[in-house]
Amino acid sequence: MIDALTLKNYKTFKFLALGQFSPFTLLGGMNDVGKTSILTAIYIYTARLQPAMANLAAMRSQNSPNWAETYFHGFSPSAEKQIEIGVVWSGMRGRVEIQYDPTVQVGALLDSGLQNRLPDPHPSSVLDPGRLAAEFGLMSGDQNLQALRMRWFEGDEQKSDIYWMLPPAKPGMYVKYSLPGLPSPSALLFPFMRELPDAAARSLSELVKVGAAAEITSHIKMLFPHIRDLTPVLTEPGKGTVLADVGLPKPVPISELGEGAKEALNLMLTIPRIRGGVLLCDELGAGIHASILPRFVQSIAATARKYDCQIIATTHSYELLSAAYDAFAQDGMNHEDLTYVRLDRTSPETVLPTVFNYEKLGIALSNDWEVR
Amino acid sequence: MALPQAIRRQKLLLAEGKDELHFLDELLKTINISDVQIIDIGGKDKFRPSFPTITALSGFRSVVRLGIIRDAETEAEATLASVRQSLTENGLTAPQQAGVVLTSGVPQIGIWIMPDNRRAGCIEDLCWDGISEADPRRGCAEMFMGCLGESLEKKAAPPGCSASAYYFPKQAAKAKLQAYLAGLHEPQRELGRAAEAGVWDLKHSAYADLRNFLAELFR
């Protein structure tokens, strides 16, 4: 479980220290204060070899012509600037350091022992210069490339050295080396972008195999009584969907369900997939009706506890905070497992966290005081 | 749907309940102060547990003047000590004395213990002090209390005792003021609403020290 996080020069944060994460942590605050950036920072740390991280990075960097300013706080091309994402995971300190390198040469990369490329599902071994240049979309192996060099450490031991190539090269992740040992599975989910029938089908199929699907299905049925049953359908390895019996003559694919049901199902099926890890969720509860939010939170929290999965989620919703409080007030729930952290920008350079434990949050909610 | 209450002003006054909130709002008007936000903390027993949450609310970091108004209850010194402890536990500097504004640091802080920072009692005692000696209802309320004193047991009722049992009112000052309010031509049931209705002469000398304190803190 993530206990603490420090960010230096990452996106909007010159420096940020958050020290009171719990198994179910909600992040709040005004727009653009950096809530989602905290999720992406944790994701970068935890997902060093997950292709999805490269996709995220590529998507983000392509969206902005000034990508460096987006990722590096106070970036200037003439000054060296290093991002540092520090994490304490179950008492163990680790960090990832990210530096901008505008002069990476394909040949030099190759000479240094570049081996794997992600998100290629079948990583190549050693690439020849011609192929590497082609991979990068360049004509010459001597051409300078822009890259972010990312190095992961556990304690003082370096675990990974990865280049995150940037436009005009084809965005992607090139692994110089990577040793096992760092945590841990994670998933980053954005609102209304959670329609992942393939992953849902794989996850539910795995749960069916080990006899653990019924519990997830019962949570879904309790939240959405019109859903009578869920069945995974794998059409080919890694591909498929989940069919929902909603009382119609034929079951419907989950992509046809409402946003709330898809939200709940995706979260519920993602958690077992990242057992022991951390689920990072932007705008938790988006699309869920207020009347079932407490039950929704309770189901998510119970499932997360079963799979030893930490939830870190952003929200702007007073109703969700209230629902979370109500959910953790139920028998069998541990009050200490709920934390709400509001971020306040007190100056262009400074964002300060305010931590609400269960009791403090309850006092604010019972008085109808603003905490967002 | 009403938005939750946020701290929106830099001058903040914490009051024990709704009566105090409405009363203080009216009192501030008499000294032409209109930029103070008053928050009702929800009851005398809620101050200690609620204060850490107040300091965590959106907007508290912007507060530059903070006033805290509490009832002394049985002992003004003990209540002051309790408030001071809450302040220091939450990283704020506490004034040594009630009725004195601490001007160093941010926010500047003042504590007032009702009725006058010295006596035991509550806001009802202060309002009572502000009723003119010439007001005939004053004597009527006193006679009523006297009658109750002769007719009812003047000791604490045993636990679990019915609310209608024949025991003298636990809070005599509140009972006396209620008797006074009941005698108005247009009766008022609440001290705070009575303030809004102009029942209390808020320019009376009984309120002078509190007015001066609020003026020093918030002007």
Coordinates of C-alpha atoms in Angstrom, one line a residue:
Chain A
M1 CA 0.0 0.0 0.0
I2 CA 1.2 3.5 -0.7
D3 CA 1.8 5.3 2.6
A4 CA 3.3 8.5 1.3
L5 CA 4.1 10.4 -1.8
T6 CA 6.5 13.3 -2.6
L7 CA 6.6 15.1 -5.9
K8 CA 9.3 17.5 -7.1
N9 CA 9.0 19.5 -10.3
Y10 CA 6.2 17.3 -11.6
K11 CA 3.6 19.1 -13.6
T12 CA 1.9 21.8 -11.5
F13 CA 3.9 20.8 -8.4
K14 CA 7.2 22.4 -7.5
F15 CA 7.0 20.3 -4.4
L16 CA 4.3 18.3 -2.7
A17 CA 4.4 15.9 0.2
L18 CA 1.4 13.8 1.0
G19 CA 1.8 11.5 4.0
Q20 CA -1.5 10.1 5.1
F21 CA -2.8 7.7 2.5
S22 CA -5.1 5.0 3.7
P23 CA -6.6 2.0 1.9
F24 CA -9.4 4.2 0.6
T25 CA -8.1 7.7 -0.1
L26 CA -10.1 10.4 -1.8
L27 CA -8.5 13.5 -3.3
G28 CA -10.4 16.8 -3.6
G29 CA -9.8 20.4 -4.4
M30 CA -10.5 23.0 -7.0
N31 CA -10.0 22.4 -10.7
D32 CA -6.4 22.4 -11.9
V33 CA -5.0 22.0 -8.4
G34 CA -3.3 18.8 -9.4
K35 CA -5.6 15.9 -8.2
T36 CA -5.3 13.9 -11.4
S37 CA -1.6 14.7 -11.6
I38 CA -1.2 12.8 -8.3
L39 CA -2.8 9.8 -9.9
T40 CA -0.6 9.9 -13.0
A41 CA 2.5 10.4 -10.9
I42 CA 1.7 7.3 -8.8
Y43 CA 0.9 5.5 -12.1
I44 CA 4.3 6.4 -13.6
Y45 CA 6.0 5.1 -10.5
T46 CA 4.0 1.8 -10.3
A47 CA 3.6 1.0 -14.0
R48 CA 7.2 1.3 -15.2
L49 CA 6.8 -1.6 -17.6
Q50 CA 3.1 -1.4 -18.4
P51 CA 2.5 -0.5 -22.1
A52 CA -0.4 1.6 -20.9
M53 CA 2.0 4.0 -19.3
A54 CA 3.7 4.7 -22.6
N55 CA 0.4 5.2 -24.2
L56 CA -0.7 7.6 -21.5
A57 CA 2.6 9.5 -21.9
A58 CA 2.4 9.5 -25.6
M59 CA -1.2 10.7 -25.6
R60 CA -0.5 13.4 -23.2
S61 CA 2.7 14.6 -24.9
Q62 CA 1.1 14.6 -28.3
N63 CA -1.8 16.6 -27.0
S64 CA 0.4 19.5 -26.0
P65 CA 3.1 21.1 -28.3
N66 CA 4.7 22.4 -25.1
W67 CA 4.9 19.0 -23.5
A68 CA 7.9 19.8 -21.4
E69 CA 6.2 22.7 -19.8
T70 CA 3.3 20.4 -19.1
Y71 CA 5.4 17.8 -17.4
F72 CA 8.2 19.8 -15.8
H73 CA 7.3 22.5 -13.3
G74 CA 9.1 25.7 -14.3
F75 CA 10.7 24.1 -17.3
S76 CA 13.3 25.9 -19.3
P77 CA 15.2 24.2 -22.2
S78 CA 18.4 25.7 -21.0
A79 CA 18.2 24.6 -17.5
E80 CA 18.5 21.0 -16.2
K81 CA 15.3 20.1 -14.4
Q82 CA 14.6 16.7 -12.8
I83 CA 11.2 15.4 -11.9
E84 CA 11.3 13.2 -8.8
I85 CA 8.3 11.0 -7.8
G86 CA 9.0 9.5 -4.4
V87 CA 6.8 6.8 -2.9
V88 CA 6.8 5.0 0.4
W89 CA 5.2 1.6 -0.3
S90 CA 4.5 -0.5 2.8
G91 CA 7.4 1.2 4.5
M92 CA 9.8 0.8 1.6
R93 CA 11.1 4.0 -0.1
G94 CA 11.4 4.2 -3.8
R95 CA 11.5 6.9 -6.4
V96 CA 11.6 7.5 -10.1
E97 CA 13.7 10.3 -11.5
I98 CA 12.8 11.8 -14.9
Q99 CA 15.1 14.0 -16.9
Y100 CA 14.6 15.7 -20.3
D101 CA 17.3 14.7 -22.8
P102 CA 17.1 16.5 -26.1
T103 CA 20.2 14.8 -27.6
V104 CA 19.6 11.1 -27.5
Q105 CA 21.1 9.3 -30.5
V106 CA 19.8 6.0 -31.8
G107 CA 23.3 4.7 -32.2
A108 CA 24.4 5.6 -28.7
L109 CA 21.3 4.1 -27.3
L110 CA 22.0 0.9 -29.1
D111 CA 25.6 0.8 -28.0
S112 CA 24.4 1.2 -24.4
G113 CA 22.5 -2.0 -24.6
L114 CA 19.0 -1.1 -25.5
Q115 CA 17.0 -4.2 -25.5
N116 CA 13.3 -4.0 -25.3
R117 CA 10.6 -1.7 -26.6
L118 CA 7.2 -1.3 -25.2
P119 CA 4.3 -1.4 -25.9
D120 CA 5.4 -4.0 -28.4
P121 CA 3.7 -7.2 -27.0
H122 CA 6.6 -9.3 -28.0
P123 CA 9.7 -7.3 -27.1
S124 CA 12.6 -7.5 -29.5
S125 CA 16.0 -8.4 -28.3
V126 CA 18.8 -6.3 -29.7
L127 CA 17.7 -4.0 -32.4
D128 CA 19.9 -3.2 -35.4
P129 CA 20.4 0.5 -36.0
G130 CA 18.4 0.5 -39.2
R131 CA 15.4 -1.1 -37.6
L132 CA 15.8 1.1 -34.5
A133 CA 15.8 4.2 -36.7
A134 CA 12.7 2.9 -38.5
E135 CA 11.1 2.2 -35.2
F136 CA 11.7 5.8 -34.2
G137 CA 10.4 7.0 -37.6
L138 CA 13.7 8.6 -38.4
M139 CA 16.0 8.3 -41.4
S140 CA 19.3 8.3 -39.5
G141 CA 20.6 6.6 -36.4
D142 CA 22.7 9.6 -35.7
Q143 CA 19.9 12.0 -35.5
N144 CA 19.2 13.6 -32.1
L145 CA 16.0 12.5 -30.5
Q146 CA 14.0 14.0 -27.7
A147 CA 13.4 11.7 -24.8
L148 CA 12.6 11.6 -21.1
R149 CA 15.1 9.4 -19.3
M150 CA 13.4 7.6 -16.4
R151 CA 15.3 5.8 -13.7
W152 CA 13.6 3.9 -10.9
F153 CA 15.2 3.3 -7.6
E154 CA 14.4 1.2 -4.6
G155 CA 16.2 2.7 -1.7
D156 CA 19.5 3.6 -3.4
E157 CA 19.5 0.7 -5.8
Q158 CA 18.7 1.5 -9.4
K159 CA 16.1 -0.9 -10.8
S160 CA 15.3 0.5 -14.2
D161 CA 16.6 2.8 -16.9
I162 CA 14.1 3.6 -19.5
Y163 CA 13.8 6.1 -22.3
W164 CA 10.5 7.6 -23.1
M165 CA 10.8 8.8 -26.7
L166 CA 9.0 11.9 -27.7
P167 CA 7.8 13.5 -31.0
P168 CA 8.9 13.9 -33.7
A169 CA 10.0 10.3 -33.1
K170 CA 7.3 7.8 -32.6
P171 CA 6.3 8.0 -28.9
G172 CA 7.2 4.9 -27.0
M173 CA 9.2 3.4 -24.2
Y174 CA 12.6 1.9 -24.7
V175 CA 14.1 -0.1 -21.9
K176 CA 17.8 -0.1 -21.3
Y177 CA 17.4 -2.4 -18.4
S178 CA 14.8 -3.2 -15.8
L179 CA 15.2 -5.4 -12.7
P180 CA 12.4 -7.0 -10.8
G181 CA 11.6 -5.9 -7.3
L182 CA 9.5 -2.7 -7.4
P183 CA 5.8 -2.6 -6.7
S184 CA 3.3 -3.3 -8.0
P185 CA 0.2 -3.8 -10.1
S186 CA -1.8 -0.7 -10.7
A187 CA -4.5 0.7 -13.0
L188 CA -5.4 4.2 -13.9
L189 CA -9.0 4.8 -14.9
F190 CA -10.5 8.0 -16.3
P191 CA -14.2 8.8 -16.2
F192 CA -16.2 7.7 -19.2
M193 CA -13.1 6.1 -20.7
R194 CA -13.5 2.9 -18.8
E195 CA -15.2 0.8 -21.4
L196 CA -12.7 -2.0 -21.6
P197 CA -14.7 -5.0 -22.7
D198 CA -11.6 -7.1 -23.4
A199 CA -10.1 -6.5 -20.0
A200 CA -13.5 -7.0 -18.3
A201 CA -14.0 -10.2 -20.2
R202 CA -10.5 -11.5 -19.3
S203 CA -10.9 -10.5 -15.6
L204 CA -14.4 -12.0 -15.2
S205 CA -13.3 -15.2 -17.0
E206 CA -10.4 -15.6 -14.6
L207 CA -12.7 -15.0 -11.7
V208 CA -15.1 -17.7 -13.0
K209 CA -12.2 -20.1 -13.2
V210 CA -11.2 -19.7 -9.6
G211 CA -14.8 -19.5 -8.4
A212 CA -14.7 -15.9 -7.3
A213 CA -17.0 -14.4 -9.9
A214 CA -20.2 -14.8 -7.8
E215 CA -19.2 -12.2 -5.2
I216 CA -18.5 -9.6 -7.8
T217 CA -21.7 -10.4 -9.7
S218 CA -23.7 -10.2 -6.5
H219 CA -22.3 -6.7 -5.8
I220 CA -23.3 -5.6 -9.3
K221 CA -26.8 -7.2 -9.0
M222 CA -27.3 -5.4 -5.6
L223 CA -26.4 -2.1 -7.2
F224 CA -28.3 -2.6 -10.4
P225 CA -31.2 -5.1 -9.8
H226 CA -32.1 -5.2 -13.5
I227 CA -28.8 -7.0 -14.1
R228 CA -29.5 -10.7 -13.4
D229 CA -26.3 -12.2 -14.4
L230 CA -22.9 -11.6 -16.1
T231 CA -21.1 -13.9 -18.5
P232 CA -17.6 -13.5 -19.9
V233 CA -17.3 -14.3 -23.6
L234 CA -13.8 -14.7 -25.0
T235 CA -13.7 -14.6 -28.8
E236 CA -9.9 -15.0 -29.1
P237 CA -7.0 -14.8 -26.7
G238 CA -7.2 -11.5 -24.9
K239 CA -10.3 -10.4 -26.7
G240 CA -14.0 -10.6 -25.8
T241 CA -16.7 -8.9 -23.9
V242 CA -19.0 -9.5 -20.9
L243 CA -22.7 -10.2 -21.6
A244 CA -25.3 -8.9 -19.1
D245 CA -28.6 -10.7 -18.6
V246 CA -31.1 -7.8 -18.1
G247 CA -34.2 -9.8 -18.6
L248 CA -34.4 -9.3 -22.4
P249 CA -34.6 -12.2 -24.8
K250 CA -30.9 -11.9 -25.4
P251 CA -28.1 -10.8 -23.1
V252 CA -26.5 -7.4 -24.0
P253 CA -22.8 -6.6 -24.1
I254 CA -21.7 -4.4 -21.2
S255 CA -20.9 -1.6 -23.7
E256 CA -24.7 -1.3 -24.1
L257 CA -25.2 -0.7 -20.3
G258 CA -25.6 2.7 -18.7
E259 CA -22.5 4.6 -17.6
G260 CA -23.1 3.9 -14.0
A261 CA -23.2 0.1 -14.5
K262 CA -20.2 0.2 -16.7
E263 CA -18.4 2.3 -14.1
A264 CA -19.2 -0.1 -11.3
L265 CA -18.4 -3.2 -13.3
N266 CA -15.1 -1.9 -14.6
L267 CA -13.9 -1.0 -11.2
M268 CA -15.1 -4.2 -9.7
L269 CA -13.4 -6.3 -12.4
T270 CA -10.2 -4.2 -12.4
I271 CA -9.5 -4.7 -8.7
P272 CA -9.0 -8.5 -8.8
R273 CA -6.7 -8.0 -11.8
I274 CA -4.3 -5.8 -9.7
R275 CA -4.4 -7.8 -6.5
G276 CA -2.0 -6.2 -4.0
G277 CA -1.7 -3.1 -6.0
V278 CA -3.3 0.3 -6.3
L279 CA -6.4 1.4 -8.3
L280 CA -6.1 5.0 -9.4
C281 CA -9.5 6.4 -10.3
D282 CA -10.3 9.9 -11.7
E283 CA -13.7 11.1 -10.6
L284 CA -14.8 8.0 -8.8
G285 CA -18.6 7.5 -8.9
A286 CA -19.1 9.5 -12.1
G287 CA -22.4 8.3 -13.6
I288 CA -23.6 6.6 -10.4
H289 CA -26.9 7.7 -9.0
A290 CA -26.7 9.4 -5.6
S291 CA -29.1 7.0 -4.0
I292 CA -26.8 4.0 -4.5
L293 CA -23.5 5.8 -4.0
P294 CA -23.1 4.5 -0.4
R295 CA -23.7 1.0 -1.5
F296 CA -21.4 1.5 -4.5
V297 CA -18.6 2.8 -2.2
Q298 CA -19.1 -0.1 0.2
S299 CA -19.0 -2.6 -2.6
I300 CA -15.8 -1.1 -4.1
A301 CA -14.2 -0.9 -0.6
A302 CA -15.1 -4.4 0.3
T303 CA -13.8 -5.8 -3.0
A304 CA -10.6 -3.8 -2.7
R305 CA -10.1 -5.1 0.9
K306 CA -10.6 -8.7 -0.3
Y307 CA -8.0 -8.3 -3.0
D308 CA -5.6 -6.2 -0.8
C309 CA -6.0 -3.4 -3.3
Q310 CA -5.6 0.3 -2.4
I311 CA -8.0 2.8 -3.9
I312 CA -6.9 6.4 -4.6
A313 CA -9.5 8.4 -6.3
T314 CA -10.3 12.0 -7.1
T315 CA -13.7 13.6 -6.6
H316 CA -15.6 16.9 -6.8
S317 CA -18.7 15.4 -5.4
Y318 CA -20.0 16.2 -2.0
E319 CA -22.4 13.3 -2.4
L320 CA -19.6 10.9 -2.9
L321 CA -17.8 12.1 0.2
S322 CA -21.0 11.7 2.1
A323 CA -21.5 8.3 0.6
A324 CA -18.0 7.3 1.5
Y325 CA -18.5 8.4 5.1
D326 CA -21.8 6.5 5.3
A327 CA -20.2 3.4 3.7
F328 CA -17.4 3.3 6.2
A329 CA -19.9 3.8 9.1
Q330 CA -21.3 0.4 8.3
D331 CA -20.6 -2.7 10.5
G332 CA -17.5 -4.5 9.3
M333 CA -15.9 -1.4 7.8
N334 CA -12.8 0.1 9.4
H335 CA -13.0 3.9 10.0
E336 CA -9.2 4.2 9.7
D337 CA -9.4 3.0 6.2
L338 CA -11.0 6.2 4.9
T339 CA -9.1 9.4 4.3
Y340 CA -10.0 12.5 2.4
V341 CA -7.3 14.9 1.3
R342 CA -8.2 18.3 -0.1
L343 CA -5.5 20.2 -2.0
D344 CA -5.4 24.0 -1.9
R345 CA -3.3 26.1 -4.1
T346 CA -2.0 28.9 -1.8
S347 CA 0.3 30.5 -4.3
P348 CA 1.4 29.7 -7.9
E349 CA 4.3 27.7 -6.4
T350 CA 2.5 26.0 -3.5
V351 CA -0.2 23.4 -3.1
L352 CA -1.0 22.4 0.5
P353 CA -2.9 19.2 1.5
T354 CA -5.5 19.2 4.2
V355 CA -6.2 15.7 5.6
F356 CA -9.7 14.7 6.9
N357 CA -9.8 11.4 8.7
Y358 CA -13.2 9.7 9.1
E359 CA -14.1 11.6 12.3
K360 CA -13.2 15.0 10.9
L361 CA -15.0 14.3 7.6
G362 CA -18.1 13.2 9.6
I363 CA -18.1 16.5 11.6
A364 CA -17.9 18.6 8.4
L365 CA -20.6 16.6 6.6
S366 CA -23.0 16.6 9.6
N367 CA -22.7 20.4 9.7
D368 CA -23.0 20.7 6.0
W369 CA -19.6 22.5 5.9
E370 CA -17.7 22.7 2.6
V371 CA -14.7 20.5 2.4
R372 CA -14.2 20.3 -1.3
Chain B
M1 CA -29.9 22.7 -3.7
A2 CA -28.1 24.9 -1.2
L3 CA -24.3 24.7 -1.3
P4 CA -22.5 23.5 1.8
Q5 CA -21.3 26.3 4.0
A6 CA -17.7 27.4 3.2
I7 CA -15.5 30.0 4.9
R8 CA -15.8 32.9 2.5
R9 CA -14.6 35.8 4.5
Q10 CA -11.3 36.7 6.1
K11 CA -13.0 37.7 9.4
L12 CA -14.5 34.7 11.2
L13 CA -16.5 34.5 14.4
L14 CA -17.3 31.1 15.9
A15 CA -20.5 31.0 17.9
E16 CA -21.9 28.1 20.0
G17 CA -25.3 27.9 18.4
K18 CA -28.0 29.6 16.3
D19 CA -29.1 31.9 19.1
E20 CA -25.6 33.2 19.5
L21 CA -25.2 33.5 15.7
H22 CA -28.3 35.7 15.3
F23 CA -27.5 37.7 18.5
L24 CA -23.9 38.5 17.4
D25 CA -25.0 39.3 13.9
E26 CA -27.3 42.0 15.3
L27 CA -24.7 43.2 17.8
L28 CA -22.1 43.7 15.0
K29 CA -24.6 45.8 13.1
T30 CA -24.8 48.2 16.0
I31 CA -21.1 48.9 15.5
N32 CA -21.4 49.0 11.7
I33 CA -19.4 45.9 11.0
S34 CA -20.8 43.8 8.2
D35 CA -17.9 41.8 6.8
V36 CA -17.7 39.1 9.5
Q37 CA -18.8 35.6 8.8
I38 CA -20.3 33.9 11.8
I39 CA -20.4 30.1 12.0
D40 CA -22.6 28.2 14.4
I41 CA -20.5 25.4 15.8
G42 CA -23.6 23.4 16.8
G43 CA -23.7 23.5 20.6
K44 CA -21.5 23.9 23.6
D45 CA -20.2 20.4 23.6
K46 CA -19.3 20.5 19.9
F47 CA -16.6 23.2 20.1
R48 CA -13.6 20.9 21.1
P49 CA -14.4 18.1 18.6
S50 CA -15.4 20.5 15.8
F51 CA -12.6 23.0 16.0
P52 CA -10.0 20.9 14.1
T53 CA -12.5 20.4 11.3
I54 CA -13.2 24.2 11.2
T55 CA -9.5 24.8 10.7
A56 CA -9.5 22.3 7.9
L57 CA -12.4 23.9 5.9
S58 CA -11.9 25.5 2.6
G59 CA -11.1 29.2 3.2
F60 CA -9.7 28.9 6.8
R61 CA -6.2 29.6 5.6
S62 CA -7.4 33.0 4.4
V63 CA -8.8 34.0 7.8
V64 CA -7.0 37.0 9.3
R65 CA -9.2 37.7 12.3
L66 CA -10.8 35.0 14.3
G67 CA -13.2 35.4 17.2
I68 CA -14.5 32.7 19.5
I69 CA -17.5 33.2 21.7
R70 CA -18.3 30.6 24.4
D71 CA -20.5 30.4 27.4
A72 CA -18.6 30.2 30.7
E73 CA -21.2 27.7 32.1
T74 CA -19.9 26.9 35.6
E75 CA -16.5 28.6 35.3
A76 CA -15.1 31.2 32.9
E77 CA -11.5 30.2 33.6
A78 CA -12.1 26.6 32.7
T79 CA -13.9 27.5 29.5
L80 CA -11.1 29.8 28.5
A81 CA -8.5 27.1 29.2
S82 CA -10.4 24.7 27.0
V83 CA -10.6 27.1 24.1
R84 CA -6.9 28.0 24.5
Q85 CA -6.1 24.3 24.4
S86 CA -8.1 23.8 21.2
L87 CA -6.3 26.7 19.6
T88 CA -2.8 25.5 20.4
E89 CA -3.6 21.9 19.5
N90 CA -4.4 23.1 16.1
G91 CA -1.3 25.2 15.6
L92 CA -2.8 28.6 16.5
T93 CA -1.5 31.0 19.1
A94 CA -4.0 31.5 22.0
P95 CA -4.5 34.8 23.8
Q96 CA -3.7 34.5 27.5
Q97 CA -6.9 36.3 28.5
A98 CA -10.5 36.4 27.4
G99 CA -11.6 39.7 26.1
V100 CA -8.2 40.6 24.8
V101 CA -7.3 40.5 21.1
L102 CA -4.0 38.9 20.3
T103 CA -2.6 41.2 17.6
S104 CA 0.5 39.3 16.8
G105 CA 0.4 36.5 14.2
V106 CA -2.1 35.5 11.6
P107 CA -4.9 35.1 12.3
Q108 CA -5.4 37.7 15.0
I109 CA -7.5 36.0 17.7
G110 CA -9.8 37.0 20.4
I111 CA -11.8 34.9 22.9
W112 CA -14.9 36.1 24.7
I113 CA -16.4 34.0 27.5
M114 CA -20.1 34.9 28.1
P115 CA -21.4 36.7 29.9
D116 CA -18.4 39.0 30.8
N117 CA -15.2 36.9 30.9
R118 CA -15.4 36.6 34.7
R119 CA -18.7 35.3 35.9
A120 CA -20.1 31.8 35.5
G121 CA -23.1 31.9 33.2
C122 CA -24.1 32.2 29.6
I123 CA -25.4 34.6 26.9
E124 CA -28.8 34.7 28.6
D125 CA -27.2 36.4 31.6
L126 CA -25.8 39.1 29.4
C127 CA -29.1 39.7 27.8
W128 CA -30.7 39.8 31.2
D129 CA -28.2 42.4 32.3
G130 CA -29.2 44.5 29.3
I131 CA -32.9 44.6 30.2
S132 CA -33.9 47.9 31.7
E133 CA -34.7 48.0 35.4
A134 CA -37.8 49.9 34.5
D135 CA -39.1 47.1 32.3
P136 CA -42.1 45.6 34.4
R137 CA -41.6 42.2 32.7
R138 CA -38.3 41.9 34.4
G139 CA -39.9 41.8 37.8
C140 CA -42.6 39.4 36.5
A141 CA -39.9 37.0 35.3
E142 CA -38.1 37.2 38.6
M143 CA -41.3 36.6 40.5
F144 CA -42.0 33.6 38.3
M145 CA -38.6 32.2 39.1
G146 CA -39.1 32.8 42.7
C147 CA -42.4 30.9 42.6
L148 CA -40.6 28.0 40.9
G149 CA -38.0 28.1 43.6
E150 CA -40.6 27.7 46.3
S151 CA -42.6 25.1 44.5
L152 CA -39.9 22.8 43.0
E153 CA -37.1 20.7 44.3
K154 CA -33.8 22.7 44.0
K155 CA -31.5 19.8 43.4
A156 CA -30.4 17.9 40.4
A157 CA -33.0 15.4 39.2
P158 CA -31.9 11.8 39.3
P159 CA -30.8 10.2 36.0
G160 CA -33.7 9.0 33.9
C161 CA -36.1 11.3 35.6
S162 CA -39.1 12.4 33.5
A163 CA -38.7 15.9 31.9
S164 CA -41.9 16.9 33.5
A165 CA -40.8 15.9 37.1
Y166 CA -41.0 18.6 39.7
Y167 CA -37.4 19.8 39.8
F168 CA -36.2 23.4 39.5
P169 CA -34.9 24.3 36.0
K170 CA -31.4 23.1 35.4
Q171 CA -30.6 26.3 33.6
A172 CA -32.2 29.0 35.6
A173 CA -30.8 31.9 33.5
K174 CA -32.3 30.4 30.4
A175 CA -35.6 29.8 32.1
K176 CA -35.8 33.3 33.4
L177 CA -35.1 34.8 30.0
Q178 CA -37.7 32.5 28.5
A179 CA -40.2 33.8 31.0
Y180 CA -39.3 37.3 30.0
L181 CA -39.7 36.5 26.3
A182 CA -43.0 34.8 26.9
G183 CA -44.2 38.1 28.4
L184 CA -43.6 40.2 25.3
H185 CA -46.6 41.6 23.5
E186 CA -45.5 39.5 20.5
P187 CA -43.8 36.6 22.2
Q188 CA -40.4 35.3 21.0
R189 CA -39.2 31.9 21.7
E190 CA -35.6 32.3 20.8
L191 CA -33.0 34.7 22.1
G192 CA -31.4 35.1 18.7
R193 CA -34.7 35.8 16.9
A194 CA -35.6 38.2 19.7
A195 CA -32.4 40.1 18.8
E196 CA -33.4 40.3 15.2
A197 CA -36.9 41.5 16.3
G198 CA -35.2 44.3 18.3
V199 CA -36.2 43.0 21.7
W200 CA -32.7 43.6 23.2
D201 CA -31.4 47.1 23.5
L202 CA -28.0 46.3 22.0
K203 CA -26.7 49.8 22.7
H204 CA -27.3 49.3 26.4
S205 CA -24.1 49.6 28.6
A206 CA -24.3 45.9 29.5
Y207 CA -23.1 45.2 26.0
A208 CA -20.4 47.8 25.9
D209 CA -17.4 45.6 26.7
L210 CA -18.5 43.0 24.2
R211 CA -19.1 45.7 21.5
N212 CA -15.6 47.1 22.2
F213 CA -14.1 43.7 22.0
L214 CA -15.7 42.9 18.6
A215 CA -14.8 46.4 17.3
E216 CA -11.2 45.9 18.3
L217 CA -11.1 42.4 16.7
F218 CA -12.9 43.1 13.5
R219 CA -12.3 46.7 12.6

